[in-house]
GROMACS .gro file of C-alpha atoms in nm:
model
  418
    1UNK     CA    1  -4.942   0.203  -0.411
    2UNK     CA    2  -4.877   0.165  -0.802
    3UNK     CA    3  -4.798  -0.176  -0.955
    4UNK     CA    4  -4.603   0.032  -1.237
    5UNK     CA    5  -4.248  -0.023  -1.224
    6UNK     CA    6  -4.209   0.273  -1.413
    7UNK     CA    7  -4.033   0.462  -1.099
    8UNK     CA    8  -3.718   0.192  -1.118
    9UNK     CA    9  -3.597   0.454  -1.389
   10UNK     CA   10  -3.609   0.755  -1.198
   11UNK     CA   11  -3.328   0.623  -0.979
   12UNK     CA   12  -2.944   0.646  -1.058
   13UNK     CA   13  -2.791   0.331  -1.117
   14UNK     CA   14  -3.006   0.091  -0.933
   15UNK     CA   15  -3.060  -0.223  -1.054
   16UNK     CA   16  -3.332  -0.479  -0.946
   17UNK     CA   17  -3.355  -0.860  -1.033
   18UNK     CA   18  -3.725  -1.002  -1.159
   19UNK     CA   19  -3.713  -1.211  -0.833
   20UNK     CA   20  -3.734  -0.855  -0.696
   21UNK     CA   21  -3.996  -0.670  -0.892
   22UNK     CA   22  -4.224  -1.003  -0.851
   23UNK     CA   23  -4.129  -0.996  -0.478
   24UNK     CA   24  -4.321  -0.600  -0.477
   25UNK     CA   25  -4.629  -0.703  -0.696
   26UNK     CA   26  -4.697  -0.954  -0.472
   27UNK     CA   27  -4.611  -0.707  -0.137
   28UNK     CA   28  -4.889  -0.497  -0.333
   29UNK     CA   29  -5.143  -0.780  -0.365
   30UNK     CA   30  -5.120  -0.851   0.011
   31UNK     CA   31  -5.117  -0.493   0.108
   32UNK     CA   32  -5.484  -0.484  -0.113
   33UNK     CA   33  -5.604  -0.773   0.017
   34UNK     CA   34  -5.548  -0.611   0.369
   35UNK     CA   35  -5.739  -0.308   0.330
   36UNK     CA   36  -6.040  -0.508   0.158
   37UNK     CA   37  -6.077  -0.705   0.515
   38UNK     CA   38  -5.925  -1.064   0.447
   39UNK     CA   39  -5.742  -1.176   0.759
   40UNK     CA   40  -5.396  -1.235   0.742
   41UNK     CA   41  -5.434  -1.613   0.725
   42UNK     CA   42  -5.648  -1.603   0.413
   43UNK     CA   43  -5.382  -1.350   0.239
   44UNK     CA   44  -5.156  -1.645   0.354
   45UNK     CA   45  -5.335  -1.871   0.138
   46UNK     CA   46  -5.442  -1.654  -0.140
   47UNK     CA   47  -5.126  -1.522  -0.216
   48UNK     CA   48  -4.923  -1.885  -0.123
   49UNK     CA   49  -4.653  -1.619   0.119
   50UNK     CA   50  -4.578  -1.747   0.475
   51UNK     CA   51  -4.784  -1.578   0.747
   52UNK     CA   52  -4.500  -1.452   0.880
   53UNK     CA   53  -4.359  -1.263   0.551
   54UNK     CA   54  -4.763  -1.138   0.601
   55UNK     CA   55  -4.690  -1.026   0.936
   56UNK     CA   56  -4.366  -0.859   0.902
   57UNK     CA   57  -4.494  -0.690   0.573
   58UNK     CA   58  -4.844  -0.566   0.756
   59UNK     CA   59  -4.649  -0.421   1.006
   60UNK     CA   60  -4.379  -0.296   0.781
   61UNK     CA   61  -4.094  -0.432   0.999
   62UNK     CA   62  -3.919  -0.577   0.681
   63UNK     CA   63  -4.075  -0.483   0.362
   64UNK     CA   64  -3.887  -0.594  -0.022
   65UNK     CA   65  -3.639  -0.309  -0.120
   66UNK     CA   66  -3.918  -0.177  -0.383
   67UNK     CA   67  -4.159  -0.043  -0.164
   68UNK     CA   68  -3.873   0.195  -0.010
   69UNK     CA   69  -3.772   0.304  -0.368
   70UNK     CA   70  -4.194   0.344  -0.476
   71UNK     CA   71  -4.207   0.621  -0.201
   72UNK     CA   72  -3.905   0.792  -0.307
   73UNK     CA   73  -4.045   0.839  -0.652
   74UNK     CA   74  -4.391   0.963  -0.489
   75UNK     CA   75  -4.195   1.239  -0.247
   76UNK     CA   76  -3.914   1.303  -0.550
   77UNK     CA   77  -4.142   1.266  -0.850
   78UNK     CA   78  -4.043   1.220  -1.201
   79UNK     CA   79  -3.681   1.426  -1.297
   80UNK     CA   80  -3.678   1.564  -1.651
   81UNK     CA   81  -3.502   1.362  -1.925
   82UNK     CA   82  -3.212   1.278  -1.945
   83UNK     CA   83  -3.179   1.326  -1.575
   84UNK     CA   84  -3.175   1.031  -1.214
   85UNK     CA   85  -3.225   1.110  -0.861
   86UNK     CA   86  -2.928   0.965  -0.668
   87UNK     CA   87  -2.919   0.986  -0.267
   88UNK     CA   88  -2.560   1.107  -0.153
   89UNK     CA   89  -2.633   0.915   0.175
   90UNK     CA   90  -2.729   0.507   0.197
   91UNK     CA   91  -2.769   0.253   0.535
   92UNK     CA   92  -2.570  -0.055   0.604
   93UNK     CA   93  -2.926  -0.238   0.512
   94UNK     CA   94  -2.924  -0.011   0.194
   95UNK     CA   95  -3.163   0.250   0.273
   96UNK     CA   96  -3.093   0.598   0.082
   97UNK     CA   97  -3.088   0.861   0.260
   98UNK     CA   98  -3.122   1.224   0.172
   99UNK     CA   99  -2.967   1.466   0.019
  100UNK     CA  100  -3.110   1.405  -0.274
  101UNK     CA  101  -2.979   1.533  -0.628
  102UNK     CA  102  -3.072   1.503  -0.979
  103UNK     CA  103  -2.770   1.441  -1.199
  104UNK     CA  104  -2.719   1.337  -1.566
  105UNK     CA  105  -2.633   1.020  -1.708
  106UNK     CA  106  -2.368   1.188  -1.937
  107UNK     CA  107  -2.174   1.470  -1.906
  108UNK     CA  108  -2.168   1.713  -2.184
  109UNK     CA  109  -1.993   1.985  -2.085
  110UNK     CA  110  -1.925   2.202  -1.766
  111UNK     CA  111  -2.228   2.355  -1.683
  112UNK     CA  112  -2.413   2.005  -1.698
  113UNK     CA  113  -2.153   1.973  -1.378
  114UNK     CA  114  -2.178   2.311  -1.216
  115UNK     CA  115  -2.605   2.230  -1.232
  116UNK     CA  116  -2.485   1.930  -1.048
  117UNK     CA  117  -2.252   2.099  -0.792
  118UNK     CA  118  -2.494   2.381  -0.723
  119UNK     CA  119  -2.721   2.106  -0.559
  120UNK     CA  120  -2.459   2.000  -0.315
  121UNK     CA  121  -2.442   2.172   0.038
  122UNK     CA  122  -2.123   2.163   0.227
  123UNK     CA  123  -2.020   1.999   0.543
  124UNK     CA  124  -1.722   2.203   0.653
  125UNK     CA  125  -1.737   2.478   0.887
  126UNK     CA  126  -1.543   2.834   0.860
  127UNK     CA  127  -1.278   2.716   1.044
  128UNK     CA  128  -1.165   2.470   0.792
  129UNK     CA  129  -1.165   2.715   0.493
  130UNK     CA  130  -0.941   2.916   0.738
  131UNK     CA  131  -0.689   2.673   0.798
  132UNK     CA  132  -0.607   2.679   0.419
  133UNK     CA  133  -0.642   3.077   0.388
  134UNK     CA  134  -0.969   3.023   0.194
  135UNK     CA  135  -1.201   3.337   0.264
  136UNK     CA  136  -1.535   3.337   0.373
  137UNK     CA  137  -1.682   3.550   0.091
  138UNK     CA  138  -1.500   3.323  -0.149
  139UNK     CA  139  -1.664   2.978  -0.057
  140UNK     CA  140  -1.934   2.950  -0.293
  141UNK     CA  141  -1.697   3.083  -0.578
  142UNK     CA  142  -1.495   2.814  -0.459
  143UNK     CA  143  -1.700   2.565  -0.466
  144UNK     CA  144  -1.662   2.445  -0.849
  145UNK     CA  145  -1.277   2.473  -0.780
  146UNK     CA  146  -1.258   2.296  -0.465
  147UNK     CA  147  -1.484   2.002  -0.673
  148UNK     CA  148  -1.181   2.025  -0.966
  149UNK     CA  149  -0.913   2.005  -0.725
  150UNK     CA  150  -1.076   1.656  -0.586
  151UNK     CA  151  -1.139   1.520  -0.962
  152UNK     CA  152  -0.747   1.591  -0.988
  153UNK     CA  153  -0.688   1.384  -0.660
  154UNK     CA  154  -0.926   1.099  -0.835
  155UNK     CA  155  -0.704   1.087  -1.111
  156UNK     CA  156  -0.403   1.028  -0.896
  157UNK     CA  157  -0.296   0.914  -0.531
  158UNK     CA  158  -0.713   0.798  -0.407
  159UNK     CA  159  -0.799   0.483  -0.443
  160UNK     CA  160  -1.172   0.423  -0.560
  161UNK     CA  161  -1.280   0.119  -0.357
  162UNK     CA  162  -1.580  -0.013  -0.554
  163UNK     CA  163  -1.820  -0.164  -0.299
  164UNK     CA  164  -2.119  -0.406  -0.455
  165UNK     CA  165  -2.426  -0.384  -0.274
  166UNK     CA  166  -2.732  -0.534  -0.383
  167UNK     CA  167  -2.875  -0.321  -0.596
  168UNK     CA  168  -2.633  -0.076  -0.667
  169UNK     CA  169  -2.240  -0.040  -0.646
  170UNK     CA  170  -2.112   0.247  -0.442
  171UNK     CA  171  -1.739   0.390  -0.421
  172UNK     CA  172  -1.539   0.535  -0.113
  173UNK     CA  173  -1.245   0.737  -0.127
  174UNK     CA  174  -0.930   0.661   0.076
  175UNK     CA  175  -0.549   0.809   0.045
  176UNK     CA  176  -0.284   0.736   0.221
  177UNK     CA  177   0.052   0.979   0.161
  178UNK     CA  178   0.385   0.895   0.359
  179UNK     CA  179   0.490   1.043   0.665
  180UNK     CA  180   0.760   1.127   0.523
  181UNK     CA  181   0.685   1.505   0.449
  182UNK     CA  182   0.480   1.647   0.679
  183UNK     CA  183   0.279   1.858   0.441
  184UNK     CA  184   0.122   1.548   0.340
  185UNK     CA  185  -0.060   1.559   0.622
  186UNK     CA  186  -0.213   1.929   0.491
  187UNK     CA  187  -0.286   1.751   0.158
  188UNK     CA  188  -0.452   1.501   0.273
  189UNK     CA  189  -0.677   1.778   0.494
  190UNK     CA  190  -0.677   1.998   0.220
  191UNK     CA  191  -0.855   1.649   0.020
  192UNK     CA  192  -1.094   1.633   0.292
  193UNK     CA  193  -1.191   1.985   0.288
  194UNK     CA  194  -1.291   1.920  -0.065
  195UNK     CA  195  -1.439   1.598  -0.021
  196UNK     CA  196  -1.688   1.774   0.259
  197UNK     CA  197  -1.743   2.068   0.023
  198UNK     CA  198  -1.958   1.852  -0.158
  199UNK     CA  199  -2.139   1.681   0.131
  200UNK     CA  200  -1.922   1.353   0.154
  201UNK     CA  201  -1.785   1.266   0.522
  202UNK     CA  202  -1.409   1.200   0.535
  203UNK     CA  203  -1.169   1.157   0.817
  204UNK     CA  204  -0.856   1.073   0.894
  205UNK     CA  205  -0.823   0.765   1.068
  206UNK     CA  206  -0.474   0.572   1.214
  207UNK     CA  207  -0.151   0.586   1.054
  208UNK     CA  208  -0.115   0.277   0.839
  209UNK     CA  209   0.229   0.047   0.875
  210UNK     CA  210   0.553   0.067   0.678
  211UNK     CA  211   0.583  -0.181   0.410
  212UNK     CA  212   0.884  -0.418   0.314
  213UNK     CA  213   0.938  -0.106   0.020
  214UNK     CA  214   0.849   0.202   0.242
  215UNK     CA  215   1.080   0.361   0.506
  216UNK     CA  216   0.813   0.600   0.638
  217UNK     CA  217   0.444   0.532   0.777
  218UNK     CA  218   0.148   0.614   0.618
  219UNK     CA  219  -0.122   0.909   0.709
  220UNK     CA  220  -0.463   0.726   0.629
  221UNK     CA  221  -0.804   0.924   0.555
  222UNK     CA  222  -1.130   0.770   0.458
  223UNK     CA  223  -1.442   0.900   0.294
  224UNK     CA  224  -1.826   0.742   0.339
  225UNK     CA  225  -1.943   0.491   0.085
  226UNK     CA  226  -2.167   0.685  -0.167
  227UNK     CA  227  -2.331   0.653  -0.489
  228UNK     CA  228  -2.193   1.042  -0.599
  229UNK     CA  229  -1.841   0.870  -0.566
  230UNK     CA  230  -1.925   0.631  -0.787
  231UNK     CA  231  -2.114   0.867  -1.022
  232UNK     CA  232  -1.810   1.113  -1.025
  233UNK     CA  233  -1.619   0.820  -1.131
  234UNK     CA  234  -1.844   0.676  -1.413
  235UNK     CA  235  -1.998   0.981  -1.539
  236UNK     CA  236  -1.754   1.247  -1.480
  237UNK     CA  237  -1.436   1.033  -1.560
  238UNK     CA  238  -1.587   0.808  -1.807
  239UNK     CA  239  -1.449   0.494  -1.648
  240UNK     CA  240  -1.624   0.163  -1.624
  241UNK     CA  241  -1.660  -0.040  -1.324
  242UNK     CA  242  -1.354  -0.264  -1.342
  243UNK     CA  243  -1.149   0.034  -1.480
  244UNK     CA  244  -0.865   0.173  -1.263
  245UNK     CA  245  -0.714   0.540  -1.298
  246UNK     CA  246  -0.360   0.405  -1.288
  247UNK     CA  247  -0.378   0.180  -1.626
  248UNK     CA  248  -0.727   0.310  -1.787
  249UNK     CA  249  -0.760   0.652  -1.943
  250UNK     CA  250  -1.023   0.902  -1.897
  251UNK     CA  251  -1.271   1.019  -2.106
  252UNK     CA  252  -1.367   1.339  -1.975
  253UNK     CA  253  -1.319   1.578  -2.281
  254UNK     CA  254  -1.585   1.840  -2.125
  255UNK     CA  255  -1.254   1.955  -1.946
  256UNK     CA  256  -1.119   2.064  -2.258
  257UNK     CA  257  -1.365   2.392  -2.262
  258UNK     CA  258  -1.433   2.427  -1.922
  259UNK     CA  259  -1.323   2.733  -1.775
  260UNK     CA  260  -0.949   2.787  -1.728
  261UNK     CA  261  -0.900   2.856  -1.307
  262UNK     CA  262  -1.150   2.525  -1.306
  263UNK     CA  263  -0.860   2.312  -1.517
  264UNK     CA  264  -0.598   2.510  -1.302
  265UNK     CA  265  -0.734   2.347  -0.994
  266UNK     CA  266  -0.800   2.013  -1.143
  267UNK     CA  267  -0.405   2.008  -1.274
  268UNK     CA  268  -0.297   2.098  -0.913
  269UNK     CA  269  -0.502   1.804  -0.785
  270UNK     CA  270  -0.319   1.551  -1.019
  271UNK     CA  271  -0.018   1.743  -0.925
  272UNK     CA  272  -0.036   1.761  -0.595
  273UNK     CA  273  -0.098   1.416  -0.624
  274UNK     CA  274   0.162   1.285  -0.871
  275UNK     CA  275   0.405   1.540  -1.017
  276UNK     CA  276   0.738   1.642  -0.984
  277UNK     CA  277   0.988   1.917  -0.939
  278UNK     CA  278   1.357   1.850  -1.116
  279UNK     CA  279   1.598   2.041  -1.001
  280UNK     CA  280   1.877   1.947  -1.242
  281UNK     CA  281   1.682   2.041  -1.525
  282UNK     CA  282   1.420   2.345  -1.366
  283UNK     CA  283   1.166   2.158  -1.523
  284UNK     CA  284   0.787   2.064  -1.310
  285UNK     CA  285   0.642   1.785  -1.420
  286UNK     CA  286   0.333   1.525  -1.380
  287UNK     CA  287   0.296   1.133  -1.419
  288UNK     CA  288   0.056   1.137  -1.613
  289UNK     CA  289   0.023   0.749  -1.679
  290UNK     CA  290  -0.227   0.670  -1.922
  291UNK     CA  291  -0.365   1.042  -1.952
  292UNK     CA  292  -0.054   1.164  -2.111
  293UNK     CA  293  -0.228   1.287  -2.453
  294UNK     CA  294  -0.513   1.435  -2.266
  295UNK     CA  295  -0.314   1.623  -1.997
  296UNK     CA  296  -0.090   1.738  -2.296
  297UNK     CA  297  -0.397   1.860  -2.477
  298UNK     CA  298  -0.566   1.999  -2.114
  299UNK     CA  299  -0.196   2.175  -2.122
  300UNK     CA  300  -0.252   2.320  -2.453
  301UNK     CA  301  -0.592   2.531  -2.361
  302UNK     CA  302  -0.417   2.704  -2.086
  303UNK     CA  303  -0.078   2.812  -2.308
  304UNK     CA  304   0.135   2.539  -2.186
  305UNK     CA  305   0.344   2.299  -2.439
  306UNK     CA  306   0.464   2.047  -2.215
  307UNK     CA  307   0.747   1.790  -2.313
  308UNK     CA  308   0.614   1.418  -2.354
  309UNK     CA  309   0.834   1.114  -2.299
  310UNK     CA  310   0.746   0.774  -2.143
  311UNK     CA  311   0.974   0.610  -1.849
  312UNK     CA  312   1.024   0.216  -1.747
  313UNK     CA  313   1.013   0.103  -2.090
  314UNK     CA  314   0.771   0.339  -2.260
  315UNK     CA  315   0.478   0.192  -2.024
  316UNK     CA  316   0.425   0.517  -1.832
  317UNK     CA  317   0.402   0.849  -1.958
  318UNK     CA  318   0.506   1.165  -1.826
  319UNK     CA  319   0.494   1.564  -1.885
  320UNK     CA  320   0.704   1.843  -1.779
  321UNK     CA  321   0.807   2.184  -1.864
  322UNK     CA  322   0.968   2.497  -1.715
  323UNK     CA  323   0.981   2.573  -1.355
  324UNK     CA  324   0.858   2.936  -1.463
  325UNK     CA  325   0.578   2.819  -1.642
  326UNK     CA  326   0.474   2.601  -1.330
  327UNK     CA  327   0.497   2.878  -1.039
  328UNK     CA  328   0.321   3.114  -1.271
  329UNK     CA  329  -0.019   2.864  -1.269
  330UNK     CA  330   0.128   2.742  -1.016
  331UNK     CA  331   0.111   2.396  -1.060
  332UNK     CA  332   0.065   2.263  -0.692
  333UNK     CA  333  -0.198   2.410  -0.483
  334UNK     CA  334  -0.146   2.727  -0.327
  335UNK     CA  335  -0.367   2.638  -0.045
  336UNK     CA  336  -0.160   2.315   0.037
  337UNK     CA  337   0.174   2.471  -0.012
  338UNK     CA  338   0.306   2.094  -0.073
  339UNK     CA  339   0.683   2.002  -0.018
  340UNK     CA  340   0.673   2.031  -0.375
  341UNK     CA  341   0.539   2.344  -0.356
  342UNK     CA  342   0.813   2.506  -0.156
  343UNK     CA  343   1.074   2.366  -0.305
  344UNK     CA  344   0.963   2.511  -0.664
  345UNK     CA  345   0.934   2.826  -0.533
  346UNK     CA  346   1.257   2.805  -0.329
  347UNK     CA  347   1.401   2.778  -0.679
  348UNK     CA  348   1.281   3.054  -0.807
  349UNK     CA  349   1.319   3.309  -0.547
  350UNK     CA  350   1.744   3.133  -0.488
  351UNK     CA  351   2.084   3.344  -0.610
  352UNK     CA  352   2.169   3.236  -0.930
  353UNK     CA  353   2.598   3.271  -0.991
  354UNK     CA  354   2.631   3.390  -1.290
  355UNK     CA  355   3.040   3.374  -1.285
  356UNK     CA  356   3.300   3.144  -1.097
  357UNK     CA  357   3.162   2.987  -0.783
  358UNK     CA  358   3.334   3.104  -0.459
  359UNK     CA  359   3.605   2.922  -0.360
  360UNK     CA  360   3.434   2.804  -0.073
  361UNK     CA  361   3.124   2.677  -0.260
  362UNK     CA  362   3.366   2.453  -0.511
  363UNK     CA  363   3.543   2.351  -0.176
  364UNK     CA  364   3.205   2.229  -0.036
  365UNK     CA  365   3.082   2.051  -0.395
  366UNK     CA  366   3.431   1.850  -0.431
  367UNK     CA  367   3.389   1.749  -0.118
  368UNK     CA  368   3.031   1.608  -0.220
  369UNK     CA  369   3.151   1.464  -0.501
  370UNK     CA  370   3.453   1.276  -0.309
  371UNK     CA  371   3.153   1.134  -0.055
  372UNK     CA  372   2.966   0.990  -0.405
  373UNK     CA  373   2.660   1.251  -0.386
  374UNK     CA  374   2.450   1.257  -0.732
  375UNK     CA  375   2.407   1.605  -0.865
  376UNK     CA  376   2.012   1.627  -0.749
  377UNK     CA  377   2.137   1.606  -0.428
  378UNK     CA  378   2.414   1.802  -0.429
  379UNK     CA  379   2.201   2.111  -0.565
  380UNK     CA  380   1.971   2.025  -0.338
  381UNK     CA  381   2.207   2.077  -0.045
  382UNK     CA  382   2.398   2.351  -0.172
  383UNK     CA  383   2.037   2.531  -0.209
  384UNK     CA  384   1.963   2.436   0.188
  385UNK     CA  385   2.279   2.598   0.320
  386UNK     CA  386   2.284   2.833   0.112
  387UNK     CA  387   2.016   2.919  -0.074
  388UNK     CA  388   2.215   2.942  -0.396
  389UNK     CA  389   2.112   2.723  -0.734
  390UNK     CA  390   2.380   2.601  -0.936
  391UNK     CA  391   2.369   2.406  -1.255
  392UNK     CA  392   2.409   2.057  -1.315
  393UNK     CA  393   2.683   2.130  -1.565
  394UNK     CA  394   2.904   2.310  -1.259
  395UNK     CA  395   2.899   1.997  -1.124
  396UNK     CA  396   3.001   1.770  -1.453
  397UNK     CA  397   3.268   1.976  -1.498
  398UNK     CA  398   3.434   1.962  -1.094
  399UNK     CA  399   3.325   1.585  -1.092
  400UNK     CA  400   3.543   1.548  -1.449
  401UNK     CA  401   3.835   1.727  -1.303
  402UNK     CA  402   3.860   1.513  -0.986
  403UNK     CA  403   3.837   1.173  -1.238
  404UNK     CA  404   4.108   1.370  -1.443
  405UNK     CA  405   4.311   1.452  -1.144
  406UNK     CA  406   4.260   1.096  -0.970
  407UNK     CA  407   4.377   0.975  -1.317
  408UNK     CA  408   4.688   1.147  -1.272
  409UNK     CA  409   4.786   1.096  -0.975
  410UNK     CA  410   4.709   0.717  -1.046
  411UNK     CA  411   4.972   0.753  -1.352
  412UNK     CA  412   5.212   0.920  -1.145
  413UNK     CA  413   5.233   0.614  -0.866
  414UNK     CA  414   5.255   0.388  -1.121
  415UNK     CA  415   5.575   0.550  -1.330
  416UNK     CA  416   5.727   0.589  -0.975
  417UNK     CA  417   5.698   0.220  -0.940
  418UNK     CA  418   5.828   0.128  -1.266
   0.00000   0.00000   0.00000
């Protein structure tokens, strides 16, 4: 075995102490002294290492991290430069675990990813690309998409739990999305699907608890702990270890000029994830947070000018745009068909009035109004029952008249009682 520590560097973000790298060169000087004859009591001595550490290293039934990281390098070799090994799969005790990959410490632009993606084999079976109308022909095209779709997700609702191991700090992915619409529960498959496209385990587990805030349960899934988590994080997104999505930007301008369905699916992730469909205004939109000039720019490369502005004080930013505009990308996943989803396209495919309402219709909106309903919702109900879309300013104008006529009639009692 080689006392050069040379191989340390062939390894993706794996760190070892000099308590460590002593710990090995002396592992190395006992394994020697073994194979020259000296019993295991004179290694003892030589050496000045407990006779047990001896034993257990002899028989190699605990050996110092090193000397599992040595043989990598010997069965992996040296990758070219600019270039790490990192093992998608680790042990509790911290043992990597194949697949192996070679991926780059910086990422340049997108085919330094899609080298990186071609080098990851799936975990789904056909059945689960069937569920979300994905055909089998199309998987490997897919592939790259399904990736962008999950960098989208990163950006929003998953959180990144950063896990510290010994040598090396690993990330898992969990989401949790309300019970409140049940195609949450697709989305969160559909995030699954994408997470095993690229070899990582996730599951859904139980249903997490209400909070004080909530009024709906959540549906919980969970991903392994892996080091391409934490490399998708750090070299894809640009973040640093104590960064979060929701107050730190991202630095990933290689999205700028990577192909356009690839920044389609990565904008339906975040989407899917954190935007928004107006009715009032027939305008989509995303909370974009601290990515608002980048998403505006990402925007830009695929024909979109979306409208900036900044809610709760100008501390988080937002984009939106036409609802036209957003079914013709579309903006949410397809494959999900989202709550959002339907209701944008529900929209666009309603009767529009382009004269007087009927006389039932303004019947049915005073009668709204009189119960206190806000105009989202009363769109949104006359669009249920009857799968008509009227404007906001309909509404302003019945909801004046009734003030007006309440006024009136308010006047009228009073003169009486003069």
């Amino acid at each position: 075995m080689n006392n050069d520590l040379e191989f340390i560097n062939y390894f993706w973000s794996i760190n070892f102490s000099d308590k460590e790298k002593e710990r090995f060169k002396k592992f190395l000087e006992v394994d020697y002294l073994k194979k020259k004859g000296f019993l295991e009591k004179e290694i003892s001595n030589k050496t000045k290492t407990p006779k047990g550490t001896i034993e257990k290293w002899i028989r190699l039934k605990s050996v110092p991290y090193l000397v599992h990281y040595s043989q990598y390098s010997k069965n992996l070799r040296k990758p070219q430069k600019d270039y790490k090994w990192l093992a998608i799969n680790s042990t509790r005790g911290g043992i990597l675990k194949e697949p192996w990959i070679k991926v780059p410490e910086k990422i340049n632009s997108y085919r330094d990813l899609i080298k990186v993606i071609k080098q990851l084999k799936s975990i789904n079976n056909l059945k689960d690309f069937n569920k979300f109308n994905i055909n089998f022909k199309s998987i490997e095209k897919m592939k790259p998409l399904l990736f962008a779709y999950l960098l989208g997700m990163f950006v929003g609702d998953t959180s990144k739990k950063e896990i510290k191991r010994k040598n090396r700090t690993t990330r898992r992915i969990q989401l949790r999305l309300s019970t409140r619409f049940k195609t949450n529960k697709m989305l969160g498959e559909f995030t699954k699907l994408c997470a095993n496209n690229i070899g990582l385990r996730m599951n859904q587990g139980k249903n997490c608890p209400k909070g004080k805030r909530n009024t709906h349960d959540f549906y919980a899934w969970h991903s392994q702990s892996s080091l391409l988590i934490q490399w998708i994080f750090k070299v894809c997104l640009g973040l640093k270890n104590k960064e979060k999505t929701t107050y730190d930007p991202i630095k990933a301008n290689w999205l700028i000029k990577a192909p356009k369905e690839f920044k389609i699916y990565f904008l339906q992730g975040l989407a899917d994830s954190d935007g928004y469909i107006d009715i009032t205004t027939h305008r989509a939109g995303i909370i974009t947070g601290p990515n608002t000039k980048f998403i505006k720019e990402l925007l830009k490369t695929i024909n979109i000018n979306g409208e900036e502005s900044y809610l709760h004080k100008g501390s988080l930013g937002q984009i939106k745009f036409r609802l036209e505009k957003a079914i013709e990308l579309p903006l949410f996943s397809p494959h999900v068909k989202s709550y959002r989803y339907q209701l944008m396209e529900k929209i666009m495919k309603a009767k529009r009035l382009h004269h007087h309402w009927p006389a039932y219709l303004g019947k049915e909106v005073d009668n709204y109004l009189k119960e206190g309903f806000s105009s989202t919702k009363i769109m949104q109900k006359v669009l249920n029952n009857h799968n008509i879309i009227i404007r906001q300013g309909g509404i302003n104008k019945r909801r004046n008249k009734i003030k007006m006529e309440n006024r009136i009639t308010c006047l009228g009692i009073e003169s009486t009682a003069q």
